[in-house]
Coordinates of C-alpha atoms in Angstrom, one line a residue:
M1 CA 59.3 15.3 56.9
T2 CA 57.5 15.4 53.8
F3 CA 57.1 13.0 51.5
T4 CA 57.2 13.0 47.6
F5 CA 56.4 10.7 44.6
S6 CA 54.5 11.2 40.8
I7 CA 52.2 9.1 39.5
P8 CA 52.7 8.4 35.8
T9 CA 49.0 9.1 33.8
S10 CA 47.9 9.2 30.2
T11 CA 47.9 13.4 30.8
G12 CA 51.3 13.3 32.2
P13 CA 53.0 13.3 35.7
M14 CA 50.5 13.7 39.0
E15 CA 52.5 15.5 41.8
F16 CA 51.8 13.7 45.6
E17 CA 53.2 15.2 48.6
V18 CA 52.3 13.8 52.1
Q19 CA 53.7 15.5 55.4
A20 CA 54.9 13.9 58.5
G21 CA 51.6 13.6 60.6
T22 CA 49.2 13.5 57.8
S23 CA 47.5 10.9 55.1
L24 CA 46.8 10.3 51.9
Y25 CA 44.2 8.1 50.4
F26 CA 43.5 6.2 47.5
V27 CA 40.2 4.8 46.8
G28 CA 39.5 2.2 43.9
A29 CA 37.8 -1.3 42.6
N30 CA 39.3 -4.2 41.7
G31 CA 41.5 -4.3 38.8
G32 CA 42.4 -0.9 38.9
G33 CA 46.2 -1.7 39.6
K34 CA 45.7 -0.3 43.7
T35 CA 48.6 -2.8 44.1
R36 CA 50.8 -1.7 41.5
L37 CA 50.5 2.0 42.8
A38 CA 51.4 1.1 46.2
V39 CA 54.2 -0.5 45.3
M40 CA 55.7 1.8 42.7
I41 CA 55.2 4.3 45.6
E42 CA 57.6 2.3 47.7
E43 CA 59.9 2.2 44.9
M44 CA 60.0 6.0 44.7
V45 CA 60.6 6.7 48.1
G46 CA 62.9 4.4 48.7
E47 CA 64.5 4.1 52.4
N48 CA 61.9 5.3 53.9
A49 CA 59.2 3.7 52.6
H50 CA 57.1 0.7 54.8
R51 CA 54.7 -0.8 52.7
I52 CA 52.5 -3.4 54.1
S53 CA 51.3 -5.6 51.2
A54 CA 47.5 -6.3 50.8
H55 CA 48.6 -10.1 50.1
R56 CA 49.7 -11.3 53.5
A57 CA 50.4 -13.9 56.0
L58 CA 48.6 -13.6 59.1
S59 CA 50.2 -16.7 61.3
L60 CA 51.3 -15.5 64.2
N61 CA 53.9 -17.5 66.2
P62 CA 54.6 -15.6 69.5
E63 CA 57.5 -19.0 70.2
V64 CA 59.5 -17.1 67.2
P65 CA 63.6 -17.4 68.2
K66 CA 64.5 -14.0 69.9
V67 CA 67.1 -11.8 67.5
S68 CA 68.7 -9.0 68.4
Q69 CA 66.8 -5.9 67.5
D70 CA 69.3 -5.2 64.7
T71 CA 69.1 -8.1 63.0
A72 CA 65.3 -8.4 63.8
A73 CA 65.0 -4.7 61.6
R74 CA 66.9 -5.6 58.7
G75 CA 64.7 -8.8 58.5
L76 CA 61.2 -6.5 58.8
R77 CA 62.0 -4.0 56.5
Y78 CA 64.4 -5.9 53.9
G79 CA 63.1 -9.4 54.2
Y80 CA 66.9 -10.3 54.8
A81 CA 68.3 -10.4 58.6
G82 CA 72.2 -11.0 57.5
Q83 CA 74.8 -8.6 58.2
G84 CA 75.1 -5.8 55.4
A85 CA 71.3 -6.1 54.1
T86 CA 70.3 -3.0 52.3
L87 CA 67.7 -1.5 50.5
G88 CA 69.0 -3.6 47.5
N89 CA 67.5 -6.8 49.2
R90 CA 64.0 -5.4 49.7
F91 CA 62.9 -6.5 45.8
G92 CA 64.8 -10.0 46.1
N93 CA 63.9 -10.9 50.0
R94 CA 61.0 -9.3 51.5
W95 CA 59.6 -9.3 48.0
G96 CA 60.7 -12.6 46.7
G97 CA 61.2 -10.6 43.0
K98 CA 57.8 -10.2 42.7
A99 CA 56.8 -6.9 44.5
A100 CA 53.1 -6.8 43.5
V101 CA 52.0 -10.3 43.8
Q102 CA 54.3 -12.2 46.3
L103 CA 52.7 -12.9 49.6
L104 CA 54.1 -10.6 52.6
N105 CA 55.1 -13.2 55.2
D106 CA 56.7 -11.4 57.9
Y107 CA 54.7 -11.8 61.2
D108 CA 57.8 -13.6 62.6
F109 CA 60.3 -10.5 62.2
L110 CA 57.3 -8.0 63.1
L111 CA 57.2 -10.4 66.2
Q112 CA 60.9 -10.2 66.5
V113 CA 61.4 -6.5 66.3
L114 CA 58.6 -6.5 69.1
F115 CA 60.1 -8.5 71.3
A116 CA 63.8 -7.7 70.8
E117 CA 62.7 -3.6 71.7
Q118 CA 61.0 -4.8 74.7
S119 CA 64.1 -6.6 76.2
N120 CA 66.6 -3.3 75.0
T121 CA 64.2 -1.2 77.1
S122 CA 63.3 -2.8 79.9
L123 CA 66.8 -3.5 80.1
Q124 CA 67.8 0.3 79.8
T125 CA 65.0 0.9 82.5
H126 CA 66.6 -1.8 84.7
K127 CA 69.7 -0.1 84.8
N128 CA 68.9 3.3 85.3
A129 CA 66.7 2.2 88.4
R130 CA 69.7 -0.2 89.7
A131 CA 72.3 3.6 89.1
G132 CA 69.6 5.7 90.9
L133 CA 69.4 7.6 87.9
N134 CA 65.6 8.4 88.9
K135 CA 64.1 8.6 85.0
E136 CA 60.7 7.5 83.9
A137 CA 60.2 4.3 82.6
I138 CA 60.7 4.2 79.1
S139 CA 57.1 2.9 77.2
T140 CA 58.3 -0.2 75.2
K141 CA 56.1 -0.9 71.8
F142 CA 54.4 -3.7 73.4
E143 CA 53.2 -1.6 76.0
K144 CA 52.2 0.4 73.2
L145 CA 50.2 -2.0 71.2
N146 CA 48.8 -3.5 74.5
E147 CA 46.9 0.0 75.0
I148 CA 45.8 0.6 71.7
W149 CA 44.4 -3.1 71.8
G150 CA 42.9 -2.5 74.9
R151 CA 40.8 0.8 73.8
L152 CA 40.0 -1.6 70.3
L153 CA 39.0 -5.0 72.2
P154 CA 38.5 -4.6 75.6
H155 CA 36.7 -8.1 75.8
R156 CA 40.3 -9.4 74.9
R157 CA 43.3 -8.7 77.1
L158 CA 46.8 -9.2 75.7
D159 CA 49.6 -10.6 78.4
I160 CA 53.0 -10.3 76.9
S161 CA 55.7 -11.7 78.6
G162 CA 59.3 -11.3 77.8
D163 CA 59.0 -14.5 75.2
N164 CA 55.0 -15.3 74.9
I165 CA 51.9 -13.5 74.0
K166 CA 48.7 -14.8 75.5
V167 CA 44.8 -13.7 75.3
F168 CA 42.1 -13.5 77.9
A169 CA 38.6 -12.8 77.7
S170 CA 37.7 -9.7 79.8
E171 CA 36.5 -11.8 83.2
S172 CA 38.7 -15.1 82.3
D173 CA 41.5 -16.1 84.2
E174 CA 41.7 -18.7 81.1
G175 CA 43.9 -17.4 78.6
Y176 CA 44.9 -19.4 75.0
P177 CA 47.8 -18.8 72.5
A178 CA 48.3 -16.0 70.3
H179 CA 48.1 -18.1 67.3
E180 CA 44.5 -18.7 68.7
M181 CA 43.4 -15.4 67.9
S182 CA 40.9 -14.6 65.3
D183 CA 41.9 -13.7 61.8
G184 CA 40.5 -10.1 62.8
E185 CA 42.6 -10.1 66.1
R186 CA 46.0 -11.0 64.2
A187 CA 45.2 -8.9 61.8
T188 CA 44.6 -6.1 64.3
F189 CA 47.5 -6.9 66.4
Y190 CA 49.6 -6.9 62.9
L191 CA 49.0 -3.5 61.9
I192 CA 49.1 -2.0 65.1
G193 CA 52.5 -3.6 65.3
Q194 CA 53.9 -2.5 61.6
T195 CA 53.1 1.4 63.1
L196 CA 54.7 1.1 65.8
A197 CA 58.5 -1.0 64.4
A198 CA 58.2 1.3 61.0
A199 CA 61.4 3.1 61.1
P200 CA 61.5 6.7 62.2
N201 CA 59.9 9.1 59.9
S202 CA 58.8 6.7 57.4
L203 CA 55.8 6.7 54.9
I204 CA 54.3 3.6 55.9
I205 CA 52.2 2.9 52.9
F206 CA 48.9 0.4 53.7
D207 CA 47.4 -1.3 51.3
E208 CA 44.2 -2.6 51.8
P209 CA 43.9 -2.0 55.3
E210 CA 40.4 -2.9 56.0
L211 CA 41.1 -6.8 55.5
H212 CA 39.6 -9.0 58.3
I213 CA 39.2 -6.0 60.1
H214 CA 35.4 -5.8 61.3
R215 CA 34.2 -2.0 60.5
S216 CA 33.0 -1.3 64.1
I217 CA 36.8 -0.8 64.7
L218 CA 38.1 0.2 61.3
A219 CA 37.9 3.7 61.8
R220 CA 38.9 3.6 65.6
L221 CA 42.0 1.6 64.7
W222 CA 43.0 4.4 62.1
D223 CA 42.4 7.4 64.7
E224 CA 45.0 5.0 67.0
L225 CA 47.2 4.7 64.2
E226 CA 47.8 7.8 62.7
A227 CA 48.6 9.3 66.4
A228 CA 51.1 7.0 67.5
R229 CA 53.2 7.6 64.5
P230 CA 53.3 12.1 64.0
D231 CA 56.8 11.5 62.7
C232 CA 55.1 9.3 60.1
G233 CA 53.3 9.9 56.6
I234 CA 51.0 7.4 55.6
V235 CA 49.4 6.6 52.5
V236 CA 46.6 4.5 52.2
I237 CA 44.9 2.3 49.3
S238 CA 41.8 0.8 50.1
H239 CA 38.6 -0.4 48.3
D240 CA 36.3 0.4 51.4
L241 CA 34.4 3.6 50.2
E242 CA 32.7 4.1 53.5
F243 CA 36.3 3.7 55.4
V244 CA 37.9 6.2 53.4
A245 CA 35.0 8.7 53.1
S246 CA 34.7 8.9 57.1
R247 CA 38.7 9.9 57.1
E248 CA 40.7 13.0 57.3
G249 CA 42.6 14.0 54.7
Q250 CA 43.8 13.9 50.6
K251 CA 41.7 11.6 49.3
F252 CA 42.0 10.6 44.9
V253 CA 39.9 7.8 43.3
I254 CA 41.8 5.1 41.3
Q255 CA 39.9 5.1 37.9
D256 CA 41.7 3.1 35.7
Y257 CA 45.0 2.1 35.0
S258 CA 47.4 0.7 31.8
P259 CA 50.6 -0.8 32.0
S260 CA 50.8 1.4 29.0
K261 CA 49.5 4.9 29.7
G262 CA 49.5 4.6 33.9
W263 CA 46.6 5.1 36.4
T264 CA 43.8 7.2 35.7
V265 CA 43.6 9.1 39.0
E266 CA 41.7 12.2 40.5
A267 CA 41.2 14.2 43.2
V268 CA 37.8 13.7 45.4
P269 CA 35.6 17.2 45.1
E270 CA 34.2 18.9 47.9
N271 CA 31.0 20.4 47.7
T272 CA 29.3 18.6 44.9
G273 CA 25.8 17.7 47.2
F274 CA 26.9 14.2 48.0
A275 CA 28.5 12.3 50.8
E276 CA 32.4 11.3 49.8
N277 CA 31.6 8.0 49.6
V278 CA 28.7 8.4 46.9
V279 CA 31.3 10.5 44.9
S280 CA 34.2 8.2 45.8
L281 CA 32.0 5.5 43.4
I282 CA 30.7 7.8 41.1
L283 CA 34.4 8.8 39.9
G284 CA 35.2 5.5 40.3
S285 CA 32.9 4.0 38.3
R286 CA 33.4 2.5 34.7
R287 CA 30.0 3.0 34.0
A288 CA 27.4 5.3 34.0
V289 CA 25.1 6.1 36.7
L290 CA 22.0 4.9 37.5
F291 CA 19.8 6.4 40.7
V292 CA 17.1 4.0 42.0
E293 CA 15.3 4.8 45.6
G294 CA 15.2 1.9 48.3
D295 CA 18.5 1.2 50.1
A296 CA 21.3 -1.4 49.2
S297 CA 19.5 -4.4 51.4
S298 CA 15.9 -3.5 49.2
L299 CA 14.5 -5.7 46.5
D300 CA 14.8 -2.1 44.1
Q301 CA 18.6 -2.3 44.0
A302 CA 18.8 -6.3 43.8
I303 CA 16.3 -5.7 40.4
Y304 CA 17.8 -2.8 38.5
R305 CA 21.4 -4.2 39.3
A306 CA 19.6 -7.2 37.2
C307 CA 17.7 -5.3 34.5
Y308 CA 20.9 -2.9 34.6
P309 CA 24.0 -4.6 34.3
N310 CA 25.7 -1.9 31.9
W311 CA 25.1 1.0 35.1
T312 CA 26.4 1.1 38.6
V313 CA 23.2 1.9 40.5
I314 CA 23.2 3.8 43.7
S315 CA 20.1 4.1 46.3
R316 CA 19.5 7.2 47.4
G317 CA 15.8 5.7 49.4
S318 CA 13.0 8.3 48.8
C319 CA 11.8 9.3 45.4
E320 CA 12.8 13.0 46.7
E321 CA 16.5 11.9 47.0
V322 CA 16.5 10.5 43.3
I323 CA 15.3 13.4 41.3
H324 CA 18.0 15.8 44.0
A325 CA 20.4 13.1 42.8
V326 CA 20.3 13.4 39.3
I327 CA 20.0 17.0 38.8
T328 CA 22.4 17.9 41.2
M329 CA 25.2 15.4 39.5
R330 CA 24.2 17.1 36.1
A331 CA 24.5 20.3 36.9
N332 CA 28.3 19.6 38.8
P333 CA 31.0 20.0 37.1
S334 CA 33.5 18.0 38.5
L335 CA 30.7 15.0 37.9
T336 CA 29.4 16.3 34.1
R337 CA 31.6 13.5 32.8
V338 CA 30.0 10.7 34.3
T339 CA 26.7 9.7 32.6
C340 CA 23.6 9.8 35.1
A341 CA 20.0 8.9 35.3
G342 CA 17.3 8.0 37.3
V343 CA 14.1 5.6 37.5
V344 CA 11.2 6.0 40.6
D345 CA 7.9 4.3 41.5
A346 CA 4.8 6.0 39.5
D347 CA 3.7 6.8 42.8
A348 CA 0.8 8.8 40.9
Y349 CA 2.6 11.4 39.6
D350 CA 0.8 13.3 37.0
P351 CA 1.5 13.4 33.3
S352 CA 2.8 17.1 33.6
E353 CA 5.3 15.9 36.1
I354 CA 6.3 12.7 34.3
T355 CA 7.2 14.7 31.3
F356 CA 9.1 17.4 33.3
F357 CA 10.8 13.9 35.3
K358 CA 12.2 12.9 31.7
S359 CA 13.7 16.4 30.7
K360 CA 15.6 15.8 33.5
G361 CA 16.8 12.4 33.0
I362 CA 14.8 10.6 35.3
E363 CA 12.4 7.9 34.6
V364 CA 8.8 6.4 35.9
L365 CA 8.2 3.0 36.2
P366 CA 4.7 1.6 35.2
V367 CA 3.1 0.8 38.6
A368 CA 3.2 2.2 41.8
E369 CA 5.9 1.1 43.9
I370 CA 8.8 -1.7 42.7
E371 CA 6.9 -5.1 44.8
N372 CA 3.7 -4.5 41.9
L373 CA 6.3 -5.6 39.4
F374 CA 5.8 -9.3 40.8
L375 CA 2.5 -9.1 40.3
I376 CA 2.6 -8.1 36.4
P377 CA 1.3 -11.2 34.7
E378 CA 4.6 -11.6 32.5
V379 CA 6.7 -11.5 35.7
V380 CA 4.0 -14.1 37.4
K381 CA 4.8 -16.5 34.9
A382 CA 8.4 -16.6 34.6
I383 CA 8.6 -17.1 38.4
A384 CA 6.1 -20.3 37.9
Q385 CA 7.2 -21.6 34.9
N386 CA 11.0 -21.0 37.4
E387 CA 9.0 -23.6 39.7
G388 CA 7.9 -26.0 37.0
Y389 CA 4.5 -25.1 36.2
D390 CA 3.4 -25.8 32.5
G391 CA 0.7 -26.0 30.5
A392 CA -2.9 -25.9 32.4
E393 CA -1.4 -26.2 35.6
L394 CA 0.5 -22.5 34.9
D395 CA -2.8 -21.1 33.8
R396 CA -4.9 -22.2 36.7
L397 CA -2.1 -20.8 39.1
L398 CA -1.9 -17.1 36.8
D399 CA -5.9 -17.0 36.8
Q400 CA -6.0 -17.4 41.1
I401 CA -3.2 -14.9 41.4
M402 CA -4.9 -12.3 39.5
N403 CA -7.7 -13.2 41.1
D404 CA -6.4 -13.0 44.6
L405 CA -5.1 -9.7 43.4
F406 CA -8.2 -7.9 42.2
L407 CA -10.0 -9.5 46.1
H408 CA -7.1 -7.7 47.5
A409 CA -7.7 -4.6 45.6
S410 CA -11.5 -4.7 46.8
D411 CA -11.4 -4.8 49.9
A412 CA -12.7 -1.7 51.4
N413 CA -9.7 -1.1 54.1
N414 CA -7.1 -1.9 51.9
Q415 CA -8.4 0.3 49.4
L416 CA -9.7 2.9 51.3
S417 CA -5.2 2.5 52.8
S418 CA -4.6 3.1 49.3
V419 CA -6.5 6.1 48.7
M420 CA -5.5 7.6 51.9
R421 CA -1.5 6.8 50.8
Y422 CA -2.6 8.7 47.4
C423 CA -4.0 12.3 48.8
R424 CA -1.3 12.3 51.5
R425 CA 1.5 12.0 48.8
R426 CA -0.1 14.8 46.8
I427 CA -0.9 17.2 49.5
D428 CA 3.4 16.7 50.8
R429 CA 4.4 17.5 47.1
T430 CA 1.9 20.7 46.2
L431 CA 3.0 22.2 50.2
K432 CA 6.9 20.9 49.4
K433 CA 6.6 23.1 46.1
I434 CA 5.0 26.3 47.8
D435 CA 7.3 29.3 48.5
L436 CA 5.7 31.8 51.1
S437 CA 9.4 33.6 51.3
D438 CA 7.6 37.0 50.0
A439 CA 5.2 37.8 53.2
K440 CA 6.1 40.6 55.0
D441 CA 4.0 39.9 58.3
V442 CA 1.6 37.4 59.3
G443 CA -1.5 38.8 57.9
S444 CA 0.5 38.5 54.5
L445 CA 1.4 34.9 55.0
V446 CA -1.9 33.8 55.9
L447 CA -3.2 34.8 52.6
D448 CA 0.0 34.0 50.8
Y449 CA -0.5 30.4 52.2
A450 CA -4.4 30.1 51.8
T451 CA -3.8 31.7 48.4
K452 CA -1.2 28.6 47.1
T453 CA -3.1 26.1 48.6
S454 CA -6.7 27.0 47.4
S455 CA -6.1 24.5 44.5
L456 CA -5.4 21.5 46.5
D457 CA -9.1 19.5 46.6
V458 CA -8.1 16.4 48.4
N459 CA -12.0 15.5 48.0
S460 CA -11.4 15.6 44.1
L461 CA -7.7 13.8 44.8
A462 CA -9.5 10.9 46.4
Q463 CA -12.4 10.5 43.8
I464 CA -9.5 10.2 41.2
I465 CA -7.7 7.2 42.9
T466 CA -11.2 5.7 43.9
S467 CA -12.5 5.5 40.5
E468 CA -9.2 4.5 38.7
I469 CA -8.5 1.5 41.2
Q470 CA -13.1 0.0 41.2
S471 CA -12.7 0.7 37.3
A472 CA -9.5 -1.2 36.8
I473 CA -11.1 -4.0 39.2
S474 CA -14.3 -3.8 36.9
Q475 CA -12.0 -4.6 33.6
K476 CA -10.0 -6.9 35.3
N477 CA -7.2 -4.8 34.2
C478 CA -4.3 -5.6 36.7
Y479 CA -1.5 -3.6 34.3
K480 CA -4.5 -0.5 35.4
L481 CA -4.5 -0.9 38.8
L482 CA -0.6 -2.5 39.6
K483 CA -0.6 1.7 38.3
W484 CA -2.7 2.9 40.9
Y485 CA -2.9 0.6 44.2
D486 CA 0.2 0.4 46.3
N487 CA 0.1 -2.3 49.2
K488 CA 3.1 -4.3 49.9
G489 CA 1.4 -7.0 51.1
I490 CA 0.5 -7.7 47.3
L491 CA 3.8 -9.5 47.2
S492 CA 2.5 -12.4 49.6
I493 CA 0.1 -13.0 46.7
A494 CA 3.3 -13.0 44.2
A495 CA 4.7 -15.6 46.3
K496 CA 2.3 -17.7 45.6
A497 CA 3.8 -18.4 42.2
K498 CA 6.7 -19.7 44.3
G499 CA 4.6 -21.5 46.7
A500 CA 6.4 -19.3 49.6
T501 CA 6.0 -17.3 52.3
K502 CA 6.2 -13.1 51.5
A503 CA 9.2 -13.7 53.6
N504 CA 10.8 -16.3 51.9
F505 CA 9.9 -14.8 48.5
E506 CA 11.5 -11.4 49.3
Q507 CA 14.7 -13.5 50.4
W508 CA 14.8 -15.6 46.9
L509 CA 14.2 -12.4 44.7
L510 CA 16.9 -11.1 46.7
R511 CA 19.7 -14.2 46.3
S512 CA 18.2 -15.1 42.8
L513 CA 18.5 -11.4 41.3
R514 CA 22.0 -10.8 43.1
N515 CA 23.9 -14.5 41.6
G516 CA 21.8 -14.0 38.4
K517 CA 20.1 -17.7 39.5
A518 CA 16.5 -16.1 38.3
I519 CA 17.3 -15.1 34.3
P520 CA 13.9 -15.8 32.9
V521 CA 12.5 -13.6 35.4
A522 CA 14.8 -10.6 35.4
N523 CA 14.4 -10.7 31.9
A524 CA 10.4 -10.2 32.1
I525 CA 11.0 -7.6 34.6
K526 CA 13.1 -5.8 32.0
K527 CA 10.2 -5.8 29.3
I528 CA 8.3 -3.6 31.8
L529 CA 10.9 -1.3 32.9
P530 CA 11.9 2.1 31.2
N531 CA 14.5 1.7 28.3
I532 CA 17.6 3.8 29.5
K533 CA 20.4 3.9 27.5
A534 CA 24.1 4.9 28.4
A535 CA 24.8 6.9 26.0

C-alpha cells in the first residue's frame, strides 16, 4: 500500500509518498511547526492514519475495565468507543477539538485493545485445540510486545496475565505493578503497543518519539517497530538529529513554518562530505554556521556560543576538520545558501597561512589555544570582579596571576614541552602537504621525498619559538606569550581569579557561559575574538 500527501510551501505544494514497509523522517527545531505538520498529514491521510502525539499522557493502569475488542479499537482510533463512532469523531473526541495541542490520553484504550485481542486470540487457540484441529497457536499482540520488550530491556521482565501486568527485575522473584514503571519504561511499552495496535495498512505518524526514551535503545526500538509492521508506512517527526541520521529512509529538514505560507522543507542531500546529522543541523539552522575546534562538551563550544550568539556553532574536533568543513560547505551547491565561517587556534600558524585561511572564511585566534583566553588580563579582571575583587586587592591579584604565568613559562621543562609541540605540528603540516604521487619507482620516491622535505629545518623551528617565548617573558608581554606558549596547565593559574581548582574552574566556566551567568566575562572575551559578521 502507498500513502500520499502534500505539504504547502511558499513555492507551492510539495508531494510525498510513503510505501508500506518504509519510513519517512522529518527533523526540525522547536517552533518549526513539527506538530502542525503531523496534524496536517493525519488529516490528509484520513481513516488510514494513526497519529501518536508528542503531547501524550503515560499513565499506565493495567486494571482498566476490560471491554470488547471492537469497542476498545474505536476508542483508540477515534477517542470515542460508542457504537457508530467514525472518523468524524476523531477531531472532537481523540483530540478535544485542538489537534495540535491536546494532550493525548489514550493509554487506557491501548491497554483495552491489547487485553481484548489477547482474550479473543487465546480463546480461538483454545477452541482449535479442543476441536483437535492441530493448528499452530497465533501470537497475541501482548506476546509480540513482550518479545520486543525482552530484546530491548533484558533487565526487566514483563508478566502479562489475562487481566494484569507486573514487572520483575531479571533475577528477582519480587515484582511491582506496571503503573510503577519508570517514564522510559512506560514510554517504551506505549510505543510498542501503539505500533502493534494500529489498524492494518495504516500510516503510523510518530511526533517526537524520542521523548523519555534513552538514546541507547532508541535506534534498536525503531528497528523492532519497523520490523513488526511491514504492512504499515511510518512517518517520524523529530528534533533528534542523531536519531534521524541513524535511520534508513527518506529524510527532510523542516526549516520554518508560517500559517500563511506553510512550511519550508528541504531534502537532506547525500554526498555532501558531512555526516547526515550535521547536514540536517546546517539546513535546519535559521542562523549562519560557525565551525570551531573541540567537541560538544569542551570549553570551545561554550565560549563560541556565548560570544557569537547569532551563529549556529558546530564543533568539528581538530583545526584540520574546521578548515575542511568550511571549504567543503562553501563548495557544496546544496549548502551554499547558508553562510558559514570558521575559527581556529593560533597554533603557530605563519602569516601566509593566516592570509590563506582568511581568504577561505577562517579566522585565527590571537592565542595559541582557547584556554589561553582566560589568562588575557582583561578576562582575568572580569573573572576577579565577578568574585568581588576591587581596587588594590584586584590589582594585587592580577599581578600575582601574571607573575605566576611568566614563572610557569620560564620553567625549562614546560618551555621544552611547548617547543616540542610546536615543532611536531610544523613537521606534521609539512608532511601532509607533500605529494609523492608522481614518483615512478623507489629511487625517484626517495629523491622526491628528500627534495620536498629539505626545507624543513627543525632546529630553526625550535629556535623561532624558543626566541619568541623567551622574548615575551623578558618583556613581560603576556599577549605575545599567550600567542606562542601552549600548556593547558596554565588554566590552573587563571582559576586563582576565582579561588578554585582547575577542574572546578572549568566546570564553572562551562556552566556560566552556557546559562548566561558570566556576561562580563563573555564580553571581555568578545573583545579579543575575531569580529566575524554573519552577512
